[in-house]
Each structure stands twice: as structure tokens, then as C-alpha cells.
Amino acid sequence: RVSQGCRSGTLSWPSWEQVAAELKANSQTSEELPIDEHRDKILKHIDTHRVTCIQGETGCGKSTRVPVYVMEDYFERKKSGELKEHDNFMVLC
């Protein structure tokens, strides 16, 4: 996991390499969930609205997939130069 090697009580953010490795490992072992077909629609809504509420059946991927979508989109946009250094976001699950 990305938190390995941290002392207890230490706050740490994973590096891009750690996040990429974790995403790759998860994408290879993860099965498709019902929310996956709505990825683009969810990201577009998040991009155009201040608040996005997602409702779905238990186990559809709301709390596991959506944060991954947001993180992947953030890193893609950051890498392409679309986001500035001061652009921040918050994900609550």
C-alpha cells in the first residue's frame, strides 16, 4: 500500500509513481462495477458543479471507484497543464 514506511502519526501524500502503481494494480484485479459505465458523466458533472451527490445501490462502486476517477482525472489534467498549482479539490465519501 502507498502508506507503507510512514511513522505512526505522520501525514503523507503518495507520490505520482506510488499512485500510478496502485491504480495499475487495482485496475488489473478489479472487476467491472455498475458505476463504471457512468465515469465520463460523473467527471463532467464534478467539473461543472460545485457539489456532486452520487446515489446508487450498495456495492455499485460509489465509494471505491469515484475517488479513483477523480484522482486519475486530476493527474491527467495536471500533467497536460490544464490545472494550475493553486487548483485544489476535495472528495468526501
Tab-separated table of C-alpha atoms in Angstrom, residues 2-92:
chain	number	residue	atom	x	y	z
A	2	VAL	CA	1.073	3.590	-0.508
A	3	SER	CA	1.268	4.283	3.232
A	4	GLN	CA	3.990	1.733	3.949
A	5	GLY	CA	7.100	3.173	5.557
A	6	CYS	CA	5.382	6.061	7.385
A	7	ARG	CA	5.800	6.540	11.099
A	8	SER	CA	2.655	6.438	13.195
A	9	GLY	CA	1.115	9.912	13.316
A	10	THR	CA	2.851	11.034	10.119
A	11	LEU	CA	0.729	12.592	7.406
A	12	SER	CA	1.942	11.733	3.934
A	13	TRP	CA	0.667	12.136	0.360
A	14	PRO	CA	1.689	9.413	-2.096
A	15	SER	CA	3.970	10.263	-4.976
A	16	TRP	CA	2.702	10.061	-8.566
A	17	GLU	CA	4.680	6.839	-9.021
A	18	GLN	CA	3.030	5.263	-5.964
A	19	VAL	CA	-0.434	6.318	-7.096
A	20	ALA	CA	0.170	5.046	-10.635
A	21	ALA	CA	1.400	1.690	-9.322
A	22	GLU	CA	-1.607	1.374	-7.013
A	23	LEU	CA	-4.051	2.288	-9.804
A	24	LYS	CA	-2.423	-0.185	-12.168
A	25	ALA	CA	-2.588	-2.967	-9.575
A	26	ASN	CA	-6.232	-2.172	-8.801
A	27	SER	CA	-7.282	-1.924	-12.442
A	28	GLN	CA	-5.805	-5.323	-13.252
A	29	THR	CA	-7.523	-7.105	-10.366
A	30	SER	CA	-10.777	-5.161	-10.217
A	31	GLU	CA	-13.954	-6.377	-11.758
A	32	GLU	CA	-16.272	-4.055	-13.601
A	33	LEU	CA	-18.831	-2.361	-11.375
A	34	PRO	CA	-22.156	-0.776	-12.375
A	35	ILE	CA	-20.857	2.761	-11.810
A	36	ASP	CA	-18.054	2.303	-14.357
A	37	GLU	CA	-20.390	2.992	-17.279
A	38	HIS	CA	-21.120	6.446	-15.799
A	39	ARG	CA	-17.485	7.561	-15.363
A	40	ASP	CA	-17.491	10.318	-18.005
A	41	LYS	CA	-20.873	11.663	-16.937
A	42	ILE	CA	-19.745	11.797	-13.282
A	43	LEU	CA	-16.480	13.591	-14.114
A	44	LYS	CA	-18.294	16.110	-16.318
A	45	HIS	CA	-20.786	16.834	-13.541
A	46	ILE	CA	-17.984	17.257	-10.991
A	47	ASP	CA	-16.200	19.625	-13.356
A	48	THR	CA	-19.247	21.826	-13.928
A	49	HIS	CA	-20.857	21.836	-10.452
A	50	ARG	CA	-19.593	22.784	-7.001
A	51	VAL	CA	-21.274	19.783	-5.358
A	52	THR	CA	-21.984	16.356	-6.806
A	53	CYS	CA	-24.069	13.764	-4.943
A	54	ILE	CA	-23.989	10.212	-6.212
A	55	GLN	CA	-26.693	7.736	-5.316
A	56	GLY	CA	-26.586	4.055	-6.140
A	57	GLU	CA	-27.099	0.565	-4.856
A	58	THR	CA	-24.774	-0.874	-2.226
A	59	GLY	CA	-21.712	-2.329	-3.934
A	60	CYS	CA	-22.069	-0.391	-7.195
A	61	GLY	CA	-18.706	1.393	-6.724
A	62	LYS	CA	-19.695	4.811	-5.355
A	63	SER	CA	-17.064	4.986	-2.631
A	64	THR	CA	-14.374	2.887	-4.325
A	65	ARG	CA	-14.448	3.924	-7.968
A	66	VAL	CA	-15.441	7.606	-7.892
A	67	PRO	CA	-12.402	8.737	-5.836
A	68	VAL	CA	-10.199	6.830	-8.299
A	69	TYR	CA	-11.936	8.534	-11.254
A	70	VAL	CA	-11.358	11.933	-9.662
A	71	MET	CA	-7.723	11.206	-8.856
A	72	GLU	CA	-6.989	9.856	-12.344
A	73	ASP	CA	-8.693	12.863	-13.937
A	74	TYR	CA	-6.802	15.267	-11.671
A	75	PHE	CA	-3.411	13.752	-12.545
A	76	GLU	CA	-4.239	13.646	-16.281
A	77	ARG	CA	-5.303	17.304	-16.243
A	78	LYS	CA	-2.317	18.325	-14.106
A	79	LYS	CA	0.099	16.525	-16.431
A	80	SER	CA	-1.436	18.185	-19.503
A	81	GLY	CA	-1.073	21.637	-17.911
A	82	GLU	CA	-4.826	22.187	-17.751
A	83	LEU	CA	-4.663	22.728	-13.974
A	84	LYS	CA	-2.661	25.388	-12.157
A	85	GLU	CA	-0.692	24.886	-8.945
A	86	HIS	CA	-3.435	26.553	-6.889
A	87	ASP	CA	-6.247	24.373	-8.269
A	88	ASN	CA	-7.415	22.087	-5.470
A	89	PHE	CA	-10.330	19.745	-4.902
A	90	MET	CA	-11.873	17.752	-2.073
A	91	VAL	CA	-13.513	14.337	-2.224
A	92	LEU	CA	-15.824	13.228	0.579
